[in-house]
Coordinates of C-alpha atoms in Angstrom, one line a residue:
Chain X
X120 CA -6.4 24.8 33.3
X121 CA -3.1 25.7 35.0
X122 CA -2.0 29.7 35.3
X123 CA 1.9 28.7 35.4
X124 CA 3.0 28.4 32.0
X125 CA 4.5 25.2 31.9
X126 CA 6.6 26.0 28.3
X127 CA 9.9 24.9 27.8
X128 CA 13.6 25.9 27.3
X129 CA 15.2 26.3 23.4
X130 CA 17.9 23.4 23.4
X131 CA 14.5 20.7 25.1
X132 CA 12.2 22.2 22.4
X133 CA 13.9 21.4 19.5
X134 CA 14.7 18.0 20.7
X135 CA 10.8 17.5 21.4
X136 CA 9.5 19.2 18.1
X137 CA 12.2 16.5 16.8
X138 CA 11.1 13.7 18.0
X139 CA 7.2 14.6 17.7
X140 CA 7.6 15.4 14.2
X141 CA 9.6 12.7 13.6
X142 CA 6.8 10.4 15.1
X143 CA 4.6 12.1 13.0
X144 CA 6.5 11.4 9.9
X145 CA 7.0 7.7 10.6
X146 CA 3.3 7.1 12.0
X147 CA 1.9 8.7 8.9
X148 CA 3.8 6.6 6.6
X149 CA 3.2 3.5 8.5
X150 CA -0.6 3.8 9.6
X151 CA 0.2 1.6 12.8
X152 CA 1.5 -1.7 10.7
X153 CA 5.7 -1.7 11.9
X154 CA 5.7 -4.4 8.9
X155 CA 6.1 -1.0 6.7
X156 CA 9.4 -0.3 7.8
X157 CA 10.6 -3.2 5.5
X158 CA 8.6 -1.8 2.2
X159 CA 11.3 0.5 2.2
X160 CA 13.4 -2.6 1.7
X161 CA 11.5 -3.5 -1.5
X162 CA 13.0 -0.9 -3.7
X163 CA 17.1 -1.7 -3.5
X164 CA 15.8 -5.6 -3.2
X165 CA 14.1 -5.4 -6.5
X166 CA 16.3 -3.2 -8.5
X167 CA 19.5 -5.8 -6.9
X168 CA 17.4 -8.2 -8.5
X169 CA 16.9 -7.0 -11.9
X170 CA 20.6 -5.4 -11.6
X171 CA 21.5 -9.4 -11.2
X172 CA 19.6 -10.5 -14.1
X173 CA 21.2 -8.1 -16.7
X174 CA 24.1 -7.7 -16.1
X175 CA 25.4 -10.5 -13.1
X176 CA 26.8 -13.2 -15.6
X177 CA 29.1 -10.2 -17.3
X178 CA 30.5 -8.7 -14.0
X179 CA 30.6 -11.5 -12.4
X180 CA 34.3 -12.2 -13.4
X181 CA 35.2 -9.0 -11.6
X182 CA 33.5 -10.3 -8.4
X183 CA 35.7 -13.6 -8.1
X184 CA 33.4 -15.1 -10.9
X185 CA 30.7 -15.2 -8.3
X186 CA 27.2 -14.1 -9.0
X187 CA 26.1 -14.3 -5.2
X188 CA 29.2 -11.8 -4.6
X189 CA 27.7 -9.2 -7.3
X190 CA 24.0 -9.8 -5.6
X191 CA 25.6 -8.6 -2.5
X192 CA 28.0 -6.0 -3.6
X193 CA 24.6 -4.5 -5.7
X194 CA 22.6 -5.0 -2.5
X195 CA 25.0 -2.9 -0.5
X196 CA 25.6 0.2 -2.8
X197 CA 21.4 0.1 -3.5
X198 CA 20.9 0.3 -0.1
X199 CA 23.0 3.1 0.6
X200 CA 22.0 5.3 -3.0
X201 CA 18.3 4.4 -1.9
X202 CA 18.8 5.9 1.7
X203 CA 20.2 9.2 0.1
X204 CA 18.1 9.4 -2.5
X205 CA 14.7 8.9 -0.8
X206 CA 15.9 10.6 1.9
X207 CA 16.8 13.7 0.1
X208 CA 13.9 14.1 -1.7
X209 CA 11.1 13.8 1.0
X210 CA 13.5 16.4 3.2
X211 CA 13.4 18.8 0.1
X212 CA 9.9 19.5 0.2
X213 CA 9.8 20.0 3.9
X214 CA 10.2 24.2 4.7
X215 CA 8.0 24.4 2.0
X216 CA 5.3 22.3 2.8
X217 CA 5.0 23.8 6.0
X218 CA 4.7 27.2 5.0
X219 CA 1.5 27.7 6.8
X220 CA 2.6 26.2 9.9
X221 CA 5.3 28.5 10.2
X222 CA 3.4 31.9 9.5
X223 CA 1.3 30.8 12.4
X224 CA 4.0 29.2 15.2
X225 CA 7.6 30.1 15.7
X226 CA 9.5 27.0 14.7
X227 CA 13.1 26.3 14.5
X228 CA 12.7 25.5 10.6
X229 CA 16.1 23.7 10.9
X230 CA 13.7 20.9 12.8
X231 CA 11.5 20.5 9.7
X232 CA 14.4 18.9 7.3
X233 CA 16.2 17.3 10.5
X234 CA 13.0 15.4 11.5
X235 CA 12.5 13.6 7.7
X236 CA 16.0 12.7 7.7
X237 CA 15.4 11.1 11.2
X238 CA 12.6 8.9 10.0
X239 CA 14.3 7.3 7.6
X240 CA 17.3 6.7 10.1
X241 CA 15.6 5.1 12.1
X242 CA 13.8 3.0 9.2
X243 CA 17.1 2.3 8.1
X244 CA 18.2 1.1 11.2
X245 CA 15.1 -1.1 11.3
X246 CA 15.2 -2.3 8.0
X247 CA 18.4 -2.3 6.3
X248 CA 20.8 -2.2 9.0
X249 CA 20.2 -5.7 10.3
X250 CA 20.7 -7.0 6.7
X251 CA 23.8 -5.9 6.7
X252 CA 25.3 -6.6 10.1
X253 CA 23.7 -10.4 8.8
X254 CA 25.6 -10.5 5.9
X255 CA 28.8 -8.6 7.4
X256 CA 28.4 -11.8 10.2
X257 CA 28.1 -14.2 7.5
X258 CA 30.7 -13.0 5.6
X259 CA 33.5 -12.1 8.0
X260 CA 32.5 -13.7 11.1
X261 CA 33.5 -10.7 13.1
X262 CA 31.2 -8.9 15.1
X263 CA 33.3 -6.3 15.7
X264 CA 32.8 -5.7 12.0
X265 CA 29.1 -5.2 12.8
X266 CA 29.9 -2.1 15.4
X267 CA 32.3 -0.9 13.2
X268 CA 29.9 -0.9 10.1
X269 CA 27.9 2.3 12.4
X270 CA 31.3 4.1 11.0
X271 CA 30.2 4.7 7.2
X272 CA 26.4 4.7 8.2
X273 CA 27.0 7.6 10.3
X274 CA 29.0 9.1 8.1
X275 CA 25.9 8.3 5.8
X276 CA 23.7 10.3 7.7
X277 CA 25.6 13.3 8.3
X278 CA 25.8 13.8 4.5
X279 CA 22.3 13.3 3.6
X280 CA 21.5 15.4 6.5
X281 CA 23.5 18.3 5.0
X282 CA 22.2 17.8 1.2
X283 CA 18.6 17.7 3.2
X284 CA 18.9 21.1 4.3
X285 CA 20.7 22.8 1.3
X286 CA 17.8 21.5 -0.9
X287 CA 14.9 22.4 1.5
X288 CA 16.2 25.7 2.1
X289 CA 16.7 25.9 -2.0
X290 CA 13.1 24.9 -2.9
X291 CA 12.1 28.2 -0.4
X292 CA 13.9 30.2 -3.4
X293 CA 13.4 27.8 -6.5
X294 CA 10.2 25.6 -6.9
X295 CA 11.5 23.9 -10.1
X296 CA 14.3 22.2 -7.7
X297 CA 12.6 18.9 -8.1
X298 CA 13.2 18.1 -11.6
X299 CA 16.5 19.4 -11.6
X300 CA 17.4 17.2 -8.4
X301 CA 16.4 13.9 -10.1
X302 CA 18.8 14.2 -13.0
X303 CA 21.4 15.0 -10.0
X304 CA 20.0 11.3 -8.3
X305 CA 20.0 9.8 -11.4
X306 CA 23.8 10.9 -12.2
X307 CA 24.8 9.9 -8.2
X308 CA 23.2 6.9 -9.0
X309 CA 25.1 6.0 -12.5
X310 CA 28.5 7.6 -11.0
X311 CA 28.7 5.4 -8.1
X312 CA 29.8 2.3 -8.3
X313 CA 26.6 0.5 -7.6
X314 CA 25.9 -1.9 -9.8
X315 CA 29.0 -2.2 -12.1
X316 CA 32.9 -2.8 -10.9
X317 CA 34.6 0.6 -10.3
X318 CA 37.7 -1.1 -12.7
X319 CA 35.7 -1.0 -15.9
X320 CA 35.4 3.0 -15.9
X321 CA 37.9 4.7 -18.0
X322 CA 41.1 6.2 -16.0
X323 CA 39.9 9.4 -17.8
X324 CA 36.6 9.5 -16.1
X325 CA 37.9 7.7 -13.0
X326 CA 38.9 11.1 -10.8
X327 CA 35.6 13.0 -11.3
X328 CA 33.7 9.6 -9.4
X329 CA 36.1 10.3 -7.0
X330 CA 34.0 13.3 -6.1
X331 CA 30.9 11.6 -5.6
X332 CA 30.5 11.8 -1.7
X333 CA 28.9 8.3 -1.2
X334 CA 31.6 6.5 -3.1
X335 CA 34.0 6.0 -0.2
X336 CA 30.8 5.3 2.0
X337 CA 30.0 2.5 -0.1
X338 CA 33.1 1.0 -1.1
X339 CA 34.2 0.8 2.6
X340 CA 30.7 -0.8 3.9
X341 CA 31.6 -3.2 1.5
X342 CA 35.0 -3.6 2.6
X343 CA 33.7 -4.4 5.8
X344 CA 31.0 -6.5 4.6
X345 CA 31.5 -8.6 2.2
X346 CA 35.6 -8.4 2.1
X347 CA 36.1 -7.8 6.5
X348 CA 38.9 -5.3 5.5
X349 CA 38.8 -2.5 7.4
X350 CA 39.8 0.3 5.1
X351 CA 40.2 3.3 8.0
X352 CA 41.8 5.6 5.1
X353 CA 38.3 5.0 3.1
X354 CA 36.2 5.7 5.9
X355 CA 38.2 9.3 7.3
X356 CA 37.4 10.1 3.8
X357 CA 34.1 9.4 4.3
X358 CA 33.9 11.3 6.9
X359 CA 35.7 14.3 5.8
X360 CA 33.5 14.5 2.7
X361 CA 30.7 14.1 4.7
X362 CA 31.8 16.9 7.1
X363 CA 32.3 19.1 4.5
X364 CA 28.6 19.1 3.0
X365 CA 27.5 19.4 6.1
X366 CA 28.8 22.3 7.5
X367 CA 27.9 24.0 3.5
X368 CA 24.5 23.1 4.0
X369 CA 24.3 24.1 7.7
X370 CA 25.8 27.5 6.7
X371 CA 23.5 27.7 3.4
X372 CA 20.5 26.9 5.4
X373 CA 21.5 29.7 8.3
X374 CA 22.1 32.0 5.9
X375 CA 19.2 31.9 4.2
X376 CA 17.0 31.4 6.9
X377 CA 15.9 34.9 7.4
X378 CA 14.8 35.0 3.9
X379 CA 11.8 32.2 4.2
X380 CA 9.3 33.9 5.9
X381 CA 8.8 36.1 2.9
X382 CA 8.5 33.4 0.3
X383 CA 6.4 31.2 2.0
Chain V
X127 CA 6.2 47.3 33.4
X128 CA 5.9 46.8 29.7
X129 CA 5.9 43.6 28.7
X130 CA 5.8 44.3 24.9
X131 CA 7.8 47.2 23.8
X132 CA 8.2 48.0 19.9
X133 CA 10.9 50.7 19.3
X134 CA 10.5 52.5 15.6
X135 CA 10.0 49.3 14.2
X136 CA 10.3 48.9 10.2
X137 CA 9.6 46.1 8.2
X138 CA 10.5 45.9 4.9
X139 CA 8.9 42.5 3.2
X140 CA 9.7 40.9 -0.6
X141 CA 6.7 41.1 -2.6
X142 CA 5.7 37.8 -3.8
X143 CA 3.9 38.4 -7.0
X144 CA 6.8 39.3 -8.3
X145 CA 9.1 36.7 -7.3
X146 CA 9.3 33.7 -10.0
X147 CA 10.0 31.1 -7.8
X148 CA 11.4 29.1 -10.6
X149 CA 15.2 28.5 -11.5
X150 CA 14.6 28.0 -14.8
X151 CA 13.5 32.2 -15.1
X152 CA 15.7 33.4 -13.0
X153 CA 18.6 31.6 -14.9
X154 CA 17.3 32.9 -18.2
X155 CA 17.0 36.4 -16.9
X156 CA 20.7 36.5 -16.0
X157 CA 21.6 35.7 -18.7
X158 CA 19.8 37.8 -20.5
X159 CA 21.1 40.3 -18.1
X160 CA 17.4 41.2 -17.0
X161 CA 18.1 40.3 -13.7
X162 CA 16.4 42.5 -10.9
X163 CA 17.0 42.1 -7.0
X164 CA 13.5 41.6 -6.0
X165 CA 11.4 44.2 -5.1
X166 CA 10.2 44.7 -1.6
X167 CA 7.3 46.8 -0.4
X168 CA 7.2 48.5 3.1
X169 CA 4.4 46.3 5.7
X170 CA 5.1 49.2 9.0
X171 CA 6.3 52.1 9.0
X172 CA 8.2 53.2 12.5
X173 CA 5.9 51.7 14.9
X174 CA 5.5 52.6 18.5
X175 CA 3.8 50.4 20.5
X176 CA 4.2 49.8 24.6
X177 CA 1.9 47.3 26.1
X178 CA 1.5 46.7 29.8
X179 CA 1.2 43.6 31.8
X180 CA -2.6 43.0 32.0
X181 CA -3.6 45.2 29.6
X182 CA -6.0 44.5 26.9
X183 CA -5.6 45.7 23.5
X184 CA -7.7 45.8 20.2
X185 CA -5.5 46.0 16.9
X186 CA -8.0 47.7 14.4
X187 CA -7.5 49.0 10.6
X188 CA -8.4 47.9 6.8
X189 CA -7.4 44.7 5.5
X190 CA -3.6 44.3 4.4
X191 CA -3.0 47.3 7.1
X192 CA -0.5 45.5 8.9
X193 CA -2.5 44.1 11.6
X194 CA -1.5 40.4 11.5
X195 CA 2.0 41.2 10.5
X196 CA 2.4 43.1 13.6
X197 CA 1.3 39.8 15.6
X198 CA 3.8 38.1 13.8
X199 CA 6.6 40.4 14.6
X200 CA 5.2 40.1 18.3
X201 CA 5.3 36.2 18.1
X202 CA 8.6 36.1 16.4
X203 CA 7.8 34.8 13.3
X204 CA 9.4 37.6 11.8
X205 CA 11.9 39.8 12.1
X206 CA 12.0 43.7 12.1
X207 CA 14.2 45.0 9.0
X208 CA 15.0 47.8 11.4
X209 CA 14.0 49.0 15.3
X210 CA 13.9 46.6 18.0
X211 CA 11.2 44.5 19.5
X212 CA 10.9 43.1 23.0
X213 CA 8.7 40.6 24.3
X214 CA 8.5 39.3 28.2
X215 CA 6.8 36.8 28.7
X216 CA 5.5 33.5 26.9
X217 CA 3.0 34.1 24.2
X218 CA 0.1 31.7 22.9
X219 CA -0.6 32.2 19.6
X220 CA -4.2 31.6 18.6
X221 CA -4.3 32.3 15.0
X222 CA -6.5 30.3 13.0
X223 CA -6.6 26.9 15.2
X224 CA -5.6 23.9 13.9
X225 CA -3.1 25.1 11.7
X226 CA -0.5 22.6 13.3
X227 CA -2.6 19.2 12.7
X228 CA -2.1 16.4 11.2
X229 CA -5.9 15.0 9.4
X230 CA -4.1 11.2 9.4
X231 CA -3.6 11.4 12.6
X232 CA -5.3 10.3 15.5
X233 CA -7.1 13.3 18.1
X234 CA -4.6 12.2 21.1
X235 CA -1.7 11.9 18.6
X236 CA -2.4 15.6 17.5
X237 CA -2.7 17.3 21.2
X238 CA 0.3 16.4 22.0
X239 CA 1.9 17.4 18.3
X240 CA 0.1 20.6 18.5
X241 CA 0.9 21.3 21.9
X242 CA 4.6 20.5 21.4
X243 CA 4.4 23.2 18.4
X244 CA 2.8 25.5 20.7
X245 CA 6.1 24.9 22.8
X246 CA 4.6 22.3 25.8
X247 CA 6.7 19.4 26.4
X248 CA 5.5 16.2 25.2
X249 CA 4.8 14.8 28.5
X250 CA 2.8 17.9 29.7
X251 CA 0.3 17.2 26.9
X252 CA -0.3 13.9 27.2
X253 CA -1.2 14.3 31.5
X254 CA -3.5 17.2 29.6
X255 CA -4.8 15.3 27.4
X256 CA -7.7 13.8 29.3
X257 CA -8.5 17.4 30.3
X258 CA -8.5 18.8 26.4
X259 CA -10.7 15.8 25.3
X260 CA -13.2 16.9 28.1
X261 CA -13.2 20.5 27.0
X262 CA -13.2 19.6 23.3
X263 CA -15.9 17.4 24.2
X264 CA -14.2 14.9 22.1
X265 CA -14.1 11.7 24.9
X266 CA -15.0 9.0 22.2
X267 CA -13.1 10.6 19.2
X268 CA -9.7 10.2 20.6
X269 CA -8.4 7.0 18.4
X270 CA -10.2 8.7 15.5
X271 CA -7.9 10.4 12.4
X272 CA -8.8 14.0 12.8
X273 CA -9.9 14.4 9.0
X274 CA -13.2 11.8 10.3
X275 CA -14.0 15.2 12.6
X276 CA -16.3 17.7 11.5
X277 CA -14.3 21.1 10.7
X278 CA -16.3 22.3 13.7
X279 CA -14.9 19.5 16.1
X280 CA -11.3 20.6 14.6
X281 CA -11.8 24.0 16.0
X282 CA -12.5 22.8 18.9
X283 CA -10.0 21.0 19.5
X284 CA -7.3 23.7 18.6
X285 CA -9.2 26.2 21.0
X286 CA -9.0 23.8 24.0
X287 CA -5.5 22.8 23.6
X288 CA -4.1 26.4 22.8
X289 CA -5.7 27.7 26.2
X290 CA -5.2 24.7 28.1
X291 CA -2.0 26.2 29.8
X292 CA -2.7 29.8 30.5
X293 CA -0.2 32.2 29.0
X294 CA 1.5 35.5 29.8
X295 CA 0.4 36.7 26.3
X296 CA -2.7 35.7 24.4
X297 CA -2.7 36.4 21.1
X298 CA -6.0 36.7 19.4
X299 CA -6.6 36.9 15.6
X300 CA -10.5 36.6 14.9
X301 CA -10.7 33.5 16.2
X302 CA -13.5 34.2 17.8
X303 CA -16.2 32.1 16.1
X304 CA -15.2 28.0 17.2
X305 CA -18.3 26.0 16.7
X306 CA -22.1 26.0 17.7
X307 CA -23.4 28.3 19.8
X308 CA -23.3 26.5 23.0
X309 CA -19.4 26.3 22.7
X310 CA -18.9 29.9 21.6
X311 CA -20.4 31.0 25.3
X312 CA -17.6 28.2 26.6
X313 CA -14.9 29.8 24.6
X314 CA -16.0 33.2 25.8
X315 CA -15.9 32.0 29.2
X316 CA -12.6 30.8 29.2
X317 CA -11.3 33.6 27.6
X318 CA -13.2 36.0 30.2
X319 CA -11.0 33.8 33.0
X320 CA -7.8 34.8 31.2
X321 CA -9.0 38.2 30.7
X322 CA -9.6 38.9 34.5
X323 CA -6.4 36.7 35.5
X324 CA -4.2 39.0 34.2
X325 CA -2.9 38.3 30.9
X326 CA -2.1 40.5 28.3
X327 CA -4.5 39.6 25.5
X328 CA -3.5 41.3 22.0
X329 CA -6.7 40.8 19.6
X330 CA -7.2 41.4 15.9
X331 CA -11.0 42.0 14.9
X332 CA -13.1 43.5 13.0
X333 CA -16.4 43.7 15.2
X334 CA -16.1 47.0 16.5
X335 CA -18.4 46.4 19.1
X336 CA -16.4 43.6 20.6
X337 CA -12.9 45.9 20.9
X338 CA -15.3 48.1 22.6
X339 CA -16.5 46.6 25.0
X340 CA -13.7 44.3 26.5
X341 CA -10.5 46.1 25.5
X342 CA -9.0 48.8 27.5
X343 CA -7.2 50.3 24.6
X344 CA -7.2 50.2 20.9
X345 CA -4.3 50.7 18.4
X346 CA -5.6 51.6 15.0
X347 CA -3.2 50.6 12.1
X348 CA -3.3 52.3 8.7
X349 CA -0.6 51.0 5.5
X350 CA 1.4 50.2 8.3
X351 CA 1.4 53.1 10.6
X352 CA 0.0 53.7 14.2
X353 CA -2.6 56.5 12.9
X354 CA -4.4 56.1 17.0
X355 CA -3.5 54.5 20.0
X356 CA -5.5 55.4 23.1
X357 CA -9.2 55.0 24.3
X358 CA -11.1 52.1 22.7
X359 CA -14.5 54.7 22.3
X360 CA -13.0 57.4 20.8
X361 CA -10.3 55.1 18.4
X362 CA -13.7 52.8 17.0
X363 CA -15.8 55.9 16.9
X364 CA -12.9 57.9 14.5
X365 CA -12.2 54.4 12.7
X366 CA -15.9 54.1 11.6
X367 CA -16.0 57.7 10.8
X368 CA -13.3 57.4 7.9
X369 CA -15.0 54.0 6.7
X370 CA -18.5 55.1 6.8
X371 CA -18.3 56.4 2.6
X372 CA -19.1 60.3 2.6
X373 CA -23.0 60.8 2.2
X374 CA -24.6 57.3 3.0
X375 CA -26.6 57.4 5.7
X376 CA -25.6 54.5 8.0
X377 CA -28.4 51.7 8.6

């Protein structure tokens, strides 16, 4: 037993409750086996593969009549919806689920959301990552491509980081958030172009998928990959979109914050 | 010096019954123009309340008087709608142990999670945790998941991490009760340590006896107003007087 307090400044304790609870997130997923990091892969490889078997012999024509060049444009866009998606909906629970916690400890509750997203980063950096720096190597032969492929992906982050927060700050408020946010998954899934050629929309519809935040993301990770153009237009407006979300769902989450304790 | 000082403090806190949680209702009542703000309901009313370094003090009154709320206001965990509270000083909570674990975890992975809740560094806890275990008495449970420990062994645990690192502030909410016997006079003893080393020890109880004897002050809370604040004897004496029912001769 020491008398000295040994507690620690603000700016050091969020980065420790980050990383602790982080750890927490990723050992309690995982139960020891590292091997777990690439179930996560199982999901965009399976759906690339049924994807490929309804509807790769149509499309392919779009894709330089080549069915590997479809498996690999699917694989790219999965990869990126599934990181959102899962993402976003383990962080939306997160305030809430520590409601107990946080009438007993004062937290930074900005940590809760930040630390879920941060697992899946860094199982995304473990897992899906190194697929496509492979496939960016393969295809392009430039490993520059590879460091410049951290461009999008970050950009990546940042958004889902700032949809994490809006939602779990939401779900404080509204505890029928969850079945309302899968139709919004579903209709990010169908609206980006994932698994069909952005060319075969109608030029009607063709502004409104412009919205969709990860549709630059993904088209310029596949630039990279799969094309080795770098599209630095695509990727500012990545970023910019990105930006944007976040700084909403920073300010949402900040502005709400005060209101929690009450409703949890 | 005081080293908690609450100035007129207010709070004013939504009541949750009332609140429908739910989109769905709350889009269907604007639109239906029933839309209320929600309600909110008054916890404390203008509390006063200086505490001195050192000092010892029981928080007594009914249930939903305002008791824990005030701790919480103390610890930060809320906020005061108005009036000002000012805290010097690092403050252990110790309300209900274990409230920061993890059952799938293992013991060592949840002393240092708990203790970096509690606001230790990561590397403190784990040079501490051979020390906890010892306390905890917990040596050959520390690659166990802490849902294979008995709910006993879990308050244990949170006990001898929370006071591993003694604090400016203890904070006590009837926590009093960890485990058998044997441990409770361990507890008791550590806590006696902090209580002669100086710190300020806020605690919440209900044993009357207990404010009594080791506090040197108690603050008597009633719907959220001071109603006493002064010598421990006389507040428990007058507390028991308005509880004991008019006519019924206490056993």
């Amino acid at each position: 037993m020491t008398i000295a307090p040994a507690l620690i400044p603000k700016t050091q304790r969020f980065l420790e409750l980050l990383y602790v609870l982080t750890a927490r997130n990723l050992k309690v997923r995982y139960r020891g086996s590292l091997l777990g990091v690439y179930w996560s892969l199982l999901n965009p490889v399976i759906m690339t593969g049924v994807y490929t078997a309804v509807f790769g012999t149509t499309f392919a024509a779009y894709y330089d009549n080549s069915v590997v060049n479809y498996v690999l444009a699917a694989f790219t866009g999965l990869v990126v919806i599934s990181f959102f998606n899962s993402t976003t909906a383990q962080a939306l629970p997160s305030v809430v689920r520590n409601g107990t916690l946080l009438n007993k400890i004062r937290l930074p509750i900005g940590v809760l959301p930040l630390s879920m997203v941060m697992a899946n980063v860094f199982q995304f950096m473990v897992g899906a990552f190194p697929l496509l720096a492979i496939i960016t190597l393969w295809v392009s032969g430039n490993p520059f491509h590879v460091l410049l492929l951290l461009l999008p992906v970050l950009a990546l982050v940042i958004v889902t980081t700032g949809v994490s927060y809006i939602l779990s700050g939401l779900y404080v408020f509204f505890r029928d958030l969850p079945y309302l946010y899968e139709l919004v998954t579903f209709i990010l899934l169908i609206s980006s172009p994932v698994f069909y050629p952005a060319e075969i929309v109608p030029p009607l519809v063709q502004p409104f998928l412009a919205l969709n935040p990860l549709s630059p993301i993904i088209e310029s990770i596949r630039k990279l990959a799969l094309k080795g153009e770098t599209d630095l237009n695509q990727i500012g407006a990545a970023w910019v979109g990105s930006l944007v979300i976040a700084g909403l769902g920073w300010v949402a989450f900040r502005s709400w914050y005060d209101q929690f304790m009450d409703l949890l | 010096m005081d080293v908690i000082r609450l100035e007129a403090v207010s709070l004013w806190r939504r009541t949750q019954e009332e609140f429908s949680y739910d989109l769905k209702t709350t889009i269907f009542a604007l639109l239906d123009g029933r839309y209320r703000k929600p309600s909110k309901k008054q916890v404390l009313n203008q509390v006063d309340l200086r505490i001195q370094a050192g000092e010892k003090v029981g928080l007594i009154g009914a249930n939903g008087s305002g008791k824990s709320t005030l701790l919480k206001l103390i610890s930060g965990i809320l906020k005061p709608t108005s009036g000002k509270v000012t805290v010097r000083g690092e403050i252990a909570p110790l309300i209900e142990l274990g409230a920061g674990f993890d059952i799938d975890l293992s013991v060592q992975d949840n002393i240092v999670l708990y203790g970096v809740l509690l606001g230790f560094s990561g590397r403190t806890m784990t040079q501490r945790t051979p020390a906890i275990l010892e306390f905890a008495e917990l040596n050959e449970y520390s690659n166990m998941p802490v849902k294979a420990l008995s709910s006993g062994m879990v308050a244990r645990l949170g006990f001898a991490i929370a006071t591993e690192v003694q604090p400016d502030i203890l904070i006590l909410d009837e926590v009093l009760s960890v485990g058998d016997e044997r441990f409770k006079n361990k507890c008791q003893q550590r806590l006696e340590r902090f209580w002669r080393a100086n710190s300020t020890v806020l605690v919440v109880s209900h044993d009357l006896d207990y404010v009594r004897r080791s506090c040197d002050r108690v603050c008597w809370l009633d719907r959220g107003q001071v109603h006493f604040n002064g010598d421990p004897r006389e507040g428990s004496t007058r507390y028991l007087d308005t509880v004991q029912p008019q006519g019924e001769v206490p056993r």
